[in-house]
Amino acid sequence: MAKRSEVWKHFEKHGEEAKCLICKKNVSCKGSTTTGLRNHLLIHNIQLGLNHISDNEPPSKKHSTQSLLPLFSKKQSLDEVIARLAAEDCFSYLKISQSKFIRSSLQEKGFTPIPDHSTVSRMVLRYANHVKGVITSQLQFLLANGKRMSVYLDEYTSIQNKRYMNVNIHSINNFWNPGMKRIYGKMPAEKVLELLERILIEFYIELQKHIVSITCDGAPVMVKMGRPSNIHQQLCLAHGVHLAVVAVLYSKNRIPIYDEGTDEEPIGTSQIQSTISDSYNDGLGGAEDTEGESIFSDEDDGEIDEDMFIPPLKINIETVIVKFRNIVRIFRKPH
């Protein structure tokens, strides 16, 4: 007796369409193929084994031997096999099309030989669009049921020193990787949010409406991304410690502490300029004088007063050490 595919436990067939018993949606199944039905079940978190051998073929006729490359299996489409060779095993399109071993392995499994590398490129892009459609369907199903997601961002640098932004979308029980986008130049927080919105909109997800939390790599970017957006910004623990240490050691608002009881005379601005200029020229190996030009930046509109009182600084390193020890004490593991 012919074996009936397990996919029909979830569908009712009506001609060239099948009605899902879960969401009542009609899915095309022309030519008795069940690939579209299996992809639809992924939306409901139901994953069945893919099988390109006829569902009505007796089990005794199905192949049970394992190949040296388990990737080459009739359970996968040719597009998926080629895409995995390129993405997971880092084979170039030219190598895939010219490798005798790959070509013979594909032919042994009943696949059509690949003519050239251009065909490989089209197959990879075609399968990428298929996966993108599956991910979009799964995400839209969750959004239609009132679910919300969180996003994790990370920067990736390839061996060719090309920078990419990697995005992961998380739900309660699953996560998806919609892909990476190339980064050109600097990436301030505003540009990161703009690029993230463009990535999410490809899957019909609105950043301000459907995303409730963002976690990203990089301590300064974390804080800056949380300010212009109303989305909850989850700080990484390791980068949080980084921010705390930097805030103690390099506080921009720290007031200089000097010894009020010193007997030294106030130092004039001209004397400071002369001292710094001499030190700078000595460091360059006796560089020539710049005819009295000031080395101070003239970004400020106001001029420096020659008679300005600048007290001698006294570095209060003890305060910094105490604050730093307090931070370490918070995260120190108990013995």
Short mmCIF file of C-alpha atoms in Angstrom, two decimals:
data_model
loop_
_atom_site.label_atom_id
_atom_site.label_comp_id
_atom_site.label_asym_id
_atom_site.label_seq_id
_atom_site.Cartn_x
_atom_site.Cartn_y
_atom_site.Cartn_z
CA MET A 1 0.00 0.00 0.00
CA ALA A 2 1.31 3.41 -0.94
CA LYS A 3 2.59 5.50 1.92
CA ARG A 4 0.79 8.82 2.39
CA SER A 5 2.93 11.86 3.19
CA GLU A 6 2.67 13.20 6.74
CA VAL A 7 2.18 16.71 5.38
CA TRP A 8 -1.46 15.89 4.56
CA LYS A 9 -2.23 15.59 8.26
CA HIS A 10 -2.33 19.39 8.29
CA PHE A 11 -4.05 20.08 4.93
CA GLU A 12 -7.20 19.27 2.95
CA LYS A 13 -6.60 19.02 -0.79
CA HIS A 14 -9.02 20.75 -3.17
CA GLY A 15 -7.80 20.36 -6.76
CA GLU A 16 -4.53 22.26 -7.19
CA GLU A 17 -4.82 23.91 -3.76
CA ALA A 18 -4.65 22.65 -0.20
CA LYS A 19 -6.41 24.27 2.77
CA CYS A 20 -4.40 24.58 5.97
CA LEU A 21 -6.28 23.08 8.93
CA ILE A 22 -4.54 25.50 11.31
CA CYS A 23 -5.00 28.96 9.75
CA LYS A 24 -7.52 28.01 7.00
CA LYS A 25 -5.29 29.47 4.28
CA ASN A 26 -5.23 27.98 0.77
CA VAL A 27 -1.75 27.00 -0.47
CA SER A 28 -0.91 26.03 -4.05
CA CYS A 29 0.16 22.40 -4.61
CA LYS A 30 0.28 22.04 -8.38
CA GLY A 31 1.60 18.76 -9.69
CA SER A 32 1.16 17.07 -6.29
CA THR A 33 4.27 18.83 -4.95
CA THR A 34 4.39 19.36 -1.19
CA THR A 35 7.31 21.81 -0.96
CA GLY A 36 5.03 24.84 -0.62
CA LEU A 37 2.95 23.04 2.00
CA ARG A 38 6.03 22.21 4.06
CA ASN A 39 7.26 25.81 3.85
CA HIS A 40 3.86 27.01 5.03
CA LEU A 41 4.01 24.73 8.06
CA LEU A 42 7.23 26.46 9.13
CA ILE A 43 5.09 29.50 9.96
CA HIS A 44 3.34 27.36 12.57
CA ASN A 45 6.70 26.03 13.86
CA ILE A 46 5.99 22.61 12.32
CA GLN A 47 9.03 21.23 10.51
CA LEU A 48 8.73 18.07 8.44
CA GLY A 49 11.57 16.25 6.71
CA LEU A 50 11.99 17.48 3.13
CA ASN A 51 11.84 14.72 0.55
CA HIS A 52 12.21 15.09 -3.21
CA ILE A 53 11.48 11.40 -3.81
CA SER A 54 7.85 10.67 -4.56
CA ASP A 55 5.77 10.56 -1.40
CA ASN A 56 3.97 7.49 -2.74
CA GLU A 57 7.16 5.44 -3.32
CA PRO A 58 7.56 2.44 -1.00
CA PRO A 59 10.15 2.95 1.76
CA SER A 60 12.18 -0.05 0.54
CA LYS A 61 13.10 1.78 -2.69
CA LYS A 62 14.38 4.88 -0.96
CA HIS A 63 18.12 5.39 -0.64
CA SER A 64 19.53 4.54 2.78
CA THR A 65 23.26 4.85 2.06
CA GLN A 66 25.10 7.93 3.27
CA SER A 67 27.35 9.94 0.99
CA LEU A 68 30.72 11.39 1.91
CA LEU A 69 28.98 14.74 1.62
CA PRO A 70 25.72 14.49 3.57
CA LEU A 71 24.83 17.86 2.09
CA PHE A 72 24.22 16.21 -1.28
CA SER A 73 20.91 14.58 -0.54
CA LYS A 74 17.68 14.25 -2.43
CA LYS A 75 16.03 15.74 0.64
CA GLN A 76 17.26 19.16 -0.48
CA SER A 77 16.70 21.10 -3.66
CA LEU A 78 19.61 21.85 -5.95
CA ASP A 79 19.32 25.56 -5.15
CA GLU A 80 19.69 24.85 -1.44
CA VAL A 81 22.70 22.57 -1.95
CA ILE A 82 24.50 25.16 -4.08
CA ALA A 83 23.61 28.01 -1.72
CA ARG A 84 24.97 26.11 1.28
CA LEU A 85 28.18 25.29 -0.57
CA ALA A 86 28.69 29.00 -1.24
CA ALA A 87 27.55 30.39 2.12
CA GLU A 88 28.61 27.74 4.64
CA ASP A 89 31.61 26.11 2.94
CA CYS A 90 32.89 29.31 1.24
CA PHE A 91 33.15 27.77 -2.23
CA SER A 92 33.32 30.33 -5.01
CA TYR A 93 30.81 30.18 -7.86
CA LEU A 94 33.60 29.26 -10.27
CA LYS A 95 34.85 26.40 -8.08
CA ILE A 96 31.35 24.98 -7.68
CA SER A 97 30.78 24.95 -11.43
CA GLN A 98 34.22 23.52 -12.32
CA SER A 99 34.79 21.00 -9.52
CA LYS A 100 34.64 17.47 -10.94
CA PHE A 101 33.88 15.98 -7.55
CA ILE A 102 30.93 18.31 -6.92
CA ARG A 103 29.56 17.76 -10.43
CA SER A 104 29.81 13.96 -10.16
CA SER A 105 28.25 13.97 -6.68
CA LEU A 106 25.32 16.03 -7.93
CA GLN A 107 24.81 13.73 -10.91
CA GLU A 108 24.88 10.63 -8.68
CA LYS A 109 22.03 12.13 -6.67
CA GLY A 110 19.98 12.82 -9.78
CA PHE A 111 20.58 16.56 -10.06
CA THR A 112 21.15 18.29 -13.39
CA PRO A 113 24.78 19.32 -14.08
CA ILE A 114 25.57 23.01 -13.61
CA PRO A 115 26.65 24.64 -16.89
CA ASP A 116 28.61 27.67 -15.62
CA HIS A 117 29.24 30.00 -12.66
CA SER A 118 26.54 32.45 -13.82
CA THR A 119 23.96 29.73 -13.26
CA VAL A 120 25.38 29.15 -9.78
CA SER A 121 24.95 32.85 -9.00
CA ARG A 122 21.32 32.81 -10.12
CA MET A 123 20.62 29.68 -8.06
CA VAL A 124 22.09 31.21 -4.90
CA LEU A 125 20.09 34.42 -5.32
CA ARG A 126 16.94 32.44 -6.07
CA TYR A 127 17.31 30.38 -2.90
CA ALA A 128 18.13 33.53 -0.90
CA ASN A 129 14.84 35.06 -2.04
CA HIS A 130 13.06 31.86 -1.09
CA VAL A 131 14.53 31.92 2.42
CA LYS A 132 13.70 35.61 2.72
CA GLY A 133 10.09 34.84 1.84
CA VAL A 134 9.91 32.10 4.48
CA ILE A 135 11.35 34.43 7.14
CA THR A 136 8.92 37.19 6.16
CA SER A 137 5.96 34.81 6.44
CA GLN A 138 7.05 33.63 9.89
CA LEU A 139 7.58 37.17 11.18
CA GLN A 140 4.28 38.43 9.78
CA PHE A 141 2.45 35.50 11.36
CA LEU A 142 3.81 36.49 14.79
CA LEU A 143 3.01 40.17 14.27
CA ALA A 144 -0.53 39.29 13.21
CA ASN A 145 -0.95 37.52 16.54
CA GLY A 146 0.16 40.57 18.51
CA LYS A 147 3.73 39.42 19.17
CA ARG A 148 6.69 41.80 19.29
CA MET A 149 10.43 41.32 18.72
CA SER A 150 13.80 42.52 19.91
CA VAL A 151 16.87 43.23 17.79
CA TYR A 152 20.55 42.51 18.34
CA LEU A 153 23.17 44.36 16.28
CA ASP A 154 26.81 43.51 15.78
CA GLU A 155 29.61 44.67 13.52
CA TYR A 156 31.44 42.09 11.42
CA THR A 157 34.72 42.57 9.54
CA SER A 158 35.61 40.14 6.76
CA ILE A 159 39.09 38.85 5.94
CA GLN A 160 39.14 41.43 3.11
CA ASN A 161 38.70 44.11 5.81
CA LYS A 162 35.17 44.90 4.66
CA ARG A 163 32.76 45.96 7.40
CA TYR A 164 29.19 44.72 7.72
CA MET A 165 26.34 45.23 10.17
CA ASN A 166 24.78 41.96 11.25
CA VAL A 167 21.17 41.96 12.48
CA ASN A 168 19.39 39.26 14.49
CA ILE A 169 15.65 39.42 15.21
CA HIS A 170 14.55 37.63 18.38
CA SER A 171 11.15 36.46 19.57
CA ILE A 172 10.35 34.49 22.73
CA ASN A 173 11.12 31.06 21.27
CA ASN A 174 13.04 31.72 18.07
CA PHE A 175 15.38 34.07 16.24
CA TRP A 176 16.11 34.98 12.62
CA ASN A 177 19.09 36.40 10.79
CA PRO A 178 17.83 38.59 7.93
CA GLY A 179 21.37 39.12 6.65
CA MET A 180 24.19 41.63 6.76
CA LYS A 181 24.52 45.07 5.21
CA ARG A 182 27.78 46.60 4.04
CA ILE A 183 29.08 49.55 6.08
CA TYR A 184 30.87 52.43 4.36
CA GLY A 185 32.74 55.03 6.38
CA LYS A 186 31.80 56.05 9.89
CA MET A 187 28.69 54.67 11.58
CA PRO A 188 27.31 57.09 14.19
CA ALA A 189 24.23 56.13 16.18
CA GLU A 190 21.87 58.02 13.85
CA LYS A 191 23.22 56.20 10.80
CA VAL A 192 22.95 52.83 12.57
CA LEU A 193 19.25 53.44 13.30
CA GLU A 194 18.64 54.53 9.72
CA LEU A 195 20.30 51.41 8.31
CA LEU A 196 18.41 49.21 10.77
CA GLU A 197 15.09 50.69 9.65
CA ARG A 198 15.91 49.93 6.01
CA ILE A 199 16.73 46.31 6.85
CA LEU A 200 13.57 45.76 8.89
CA ILE A 201 11.26 47.38 6.33
CA GLU A 202 12.29 44.68 3.81
CA PHE A 203 10.45 42.23 6.09
CA TYR A 204 7.54 44.64 6.68
CA ILE A 205 8.65 45.38 10.24
CA GLU A 206 8.45 48.93 11.61
CA LEU A 207 11.21 49.79 14.05
CA GLN A 208 9.19 52.07 16.34
CA LYS A 209 6.06 49.89 16.24
CA HIS A 210 7.17 46.25 16.28
CA ILE A 211 10.56 46.36 18.07
CA VAL A 212 10.55 46.69 21.86
CA SER A 213 14.27 46.32 22.67
CA ILE A 214 17.66 46.80 21.02
CA THR A 215 21.03 45.40 22.07
CA CYS A 216 24.13 46.41 20.13
CA ASP A 217 27.88 46.03 20.26
CA GLY A 218 30.10 48.95 21.20
CA ALA A 219 29.90 50.83 24.49
CA PRO A 220 29.55 54.44 23.20
CA VAL A 221 27.05 53.47 20.49
CA MET A 222 24.80 51.80 23.08
CA VAL A 223 24.19 55.03 24.95
CA LYS A 224 23.86 57.21 21.85
CA MET A 225 21.36 54.89 20.15
CA GLY A 226 19.10 54.92 23.19
CA ARG A 227 18.73 58.69 23.24
CA PRO A 228 17.00 59.48 19.91
CA SER A 229 14.75 56.40 20.06
CA ASN A 230 11.90 55.49 22.38
CA ILE A 231 12.80 51.79 22.17
CA HIS A 232 14.17 50.16 25.29
CA GLN A 233 17.96 50.02 25.07
CA GLN A 234 19.42 46.93 26.72
CA LEU A 235 23.03 47.48 27.76
CA CYS A 236 25.55 44.65 27.56
CA LEU A 237 27.06 43.82 30.96
CA ALA A 238 30.65 43.80 29.69
CA HIS A 239 30.24 47.09 27.87
CA GLY A 240 28.47 48.53 30.91
CA VAL A 241 31.60 47.89 32.97
CA HIS A 242 33.58 49.54 30.17
CA LEU A 243 31.43 52.66 30.40
CA ALA A 244 31.74 52.79 34.18
CA VAL A 245 35.53 52.59 34.08
CA VAL A 246 35.77 55.20 31.32
CA ALA A 247 33.44 57.52 33.26
CA VAL A 248 35.78 57.36 36.25
CA LEU A 249 39.12 57.62 34.47
CA TYR A 250 38.18 60.08 31.72
CA SER A 251 35.39 62.22 33.14
CA LYS A 252 35.04 65.35 30.99
CA ASN A 253 33.34 67.34 33.74
CA ARG A 254 35.99 66.76 36.38
CA ILE A 255 37.05 70.02 38.10
CA PRO A 256 40.85 70.34 38.38
CA ILE A 257 42.05 69.99 41.96
CA TYR A 258 44.95 72.17 42.97
CA ASP A 259 46.73 72.93 46.19
CA GLU A 260 45.42 76.22 47.53
CA GLY A 261 48.18 76.37 50.13
CA THR A 262 51.03 76.32 47.66
CA ASP A 263 53.65 79.03 47.81
CA GLU A 264 54.31 78.92 44.10
CA GLU A 265 53.51 81.99 42.07
CA PRO A 266 50.72 81.88 39.49
CA ILE A 267 51.92 80.84 36.08
CA GLY A 268 51.12 83.16 33.22
CA THR A 269 49.70 81.93 29.93
CA SER A 270 52.71 83.10 27.94
CA GLN A 271 55.02 81.04 30.14
CA ILE A 272 52.88 77.92 29.61
CA GLN A 273 52.89 78.47 25.84
CA SER A 274 56.66 78.87 25.84
CA THR A 275 57.18 75.72 27.90
CA ILE A 276 54.91 73.60 25.69
CA SER A 277 56.49 74.98 22.52
CA ASP A 278 59.98 74.12 23.76
CA SER A 279 58.91 70.60 24.70
CA TYR A 280 57.21 70.11 21.34
CA ASN A 281 60.25 71.24 19.37
CA ASP A 282 62.55 69.07 21.48
CA GLY A 283 60.38 66.06 20.75
CA LEU A 284 60.66 66.69 17.01
CA GLY A 285 64.45 66.68 17.21
CA GLY A 286 65.08 70.42 17.19
CA ALA A 287 62.42 71.56 14.75
CA GLU A 288 62.55 75.14 13.58
CA ASP A 289 60.57 77.81 15.36
CA THR A 290 57.33 78.93 13.76
CA GLU A 291 58.08 82.63 14.25
CA GLY A 292 56.08 82.99 17.42
CA GLU A 293 52.89 81.31 16.15
CA SER A 294 50.76 79.88 18.95
CA ILE A 295 50.28 76.11 19.03
CA PHE A 296 46.92 76.51 20.76
CA SER A 297 43.87 75.74 18.66
CA ASP A 298 42.06 78.86 17.53
CA GLU A 299 38.68 77.14 17.39
CA ASP A 300 37.44 79.34 20.25
CA ASP A 301 36.47 82.88 19.37
CA GLY A 302 37.91 84.40 22.54
CA GLU A 303 41.59 85.16 22.88
CA ILE A 304 43.72 83.91 25.77
CA ASP A 305 44.39 86.53 28.42
CA GLU A 306 48.07 86.95 29.17
CA ASP A 307 47.34 87.71 32.83
CA MET A 308 44.92 84.81 33.35
CA PHE A 309 45.57 83.01 36.65
CA ILE A 310 46.10 79.28 36.17
CA PRO A 311 46.67 77.49 39.48
CA PRO A 312 49.20 74.66 39.61
CA LEU A 313 47.44 71.31 39.22
CA LYS A 314 47.56 68.59 41.83
CA ILE A 315 46.49 65.18 40.50
CA ASN A 316 44.08 63.54 42.96
CA ILE A 317 44.69 59.93 41.96
CA GLU A 318 43.31 58.59 45.24
CA THR A 319 39.73 59.53 44.30
CA VAL A 320 40.07 57.72 40.98
CA ILE A 321 41.44 54.59 42.68
CA VAL A 322 38.57 54.52 45.20
CA LYS A 323 35.93 54.80 42.46
CA PHE A 324 37.61 52.16 40.36
CA ARG A 325 37.80 49.75 43.29
CA ASN A 326 34.10 50.26 43.96
CA ILE A 327 33.32 49.22 40.40
CA VAL A 328 35.49 46.11 40.67
CA ARG A 329 33.89 45.20 44.00
CA ILE A 330 30.42 45.19 42.40
CA PHE A 331 31.35 42.59 39.78
CA ARG A 332 33.82 40.54 41.81
CA LYS A 333 32.75 36.92 42.17
CA PRO A 334 32.32 35.67 45.75
CA HIS A 335 34.86 33.06 46.85
#
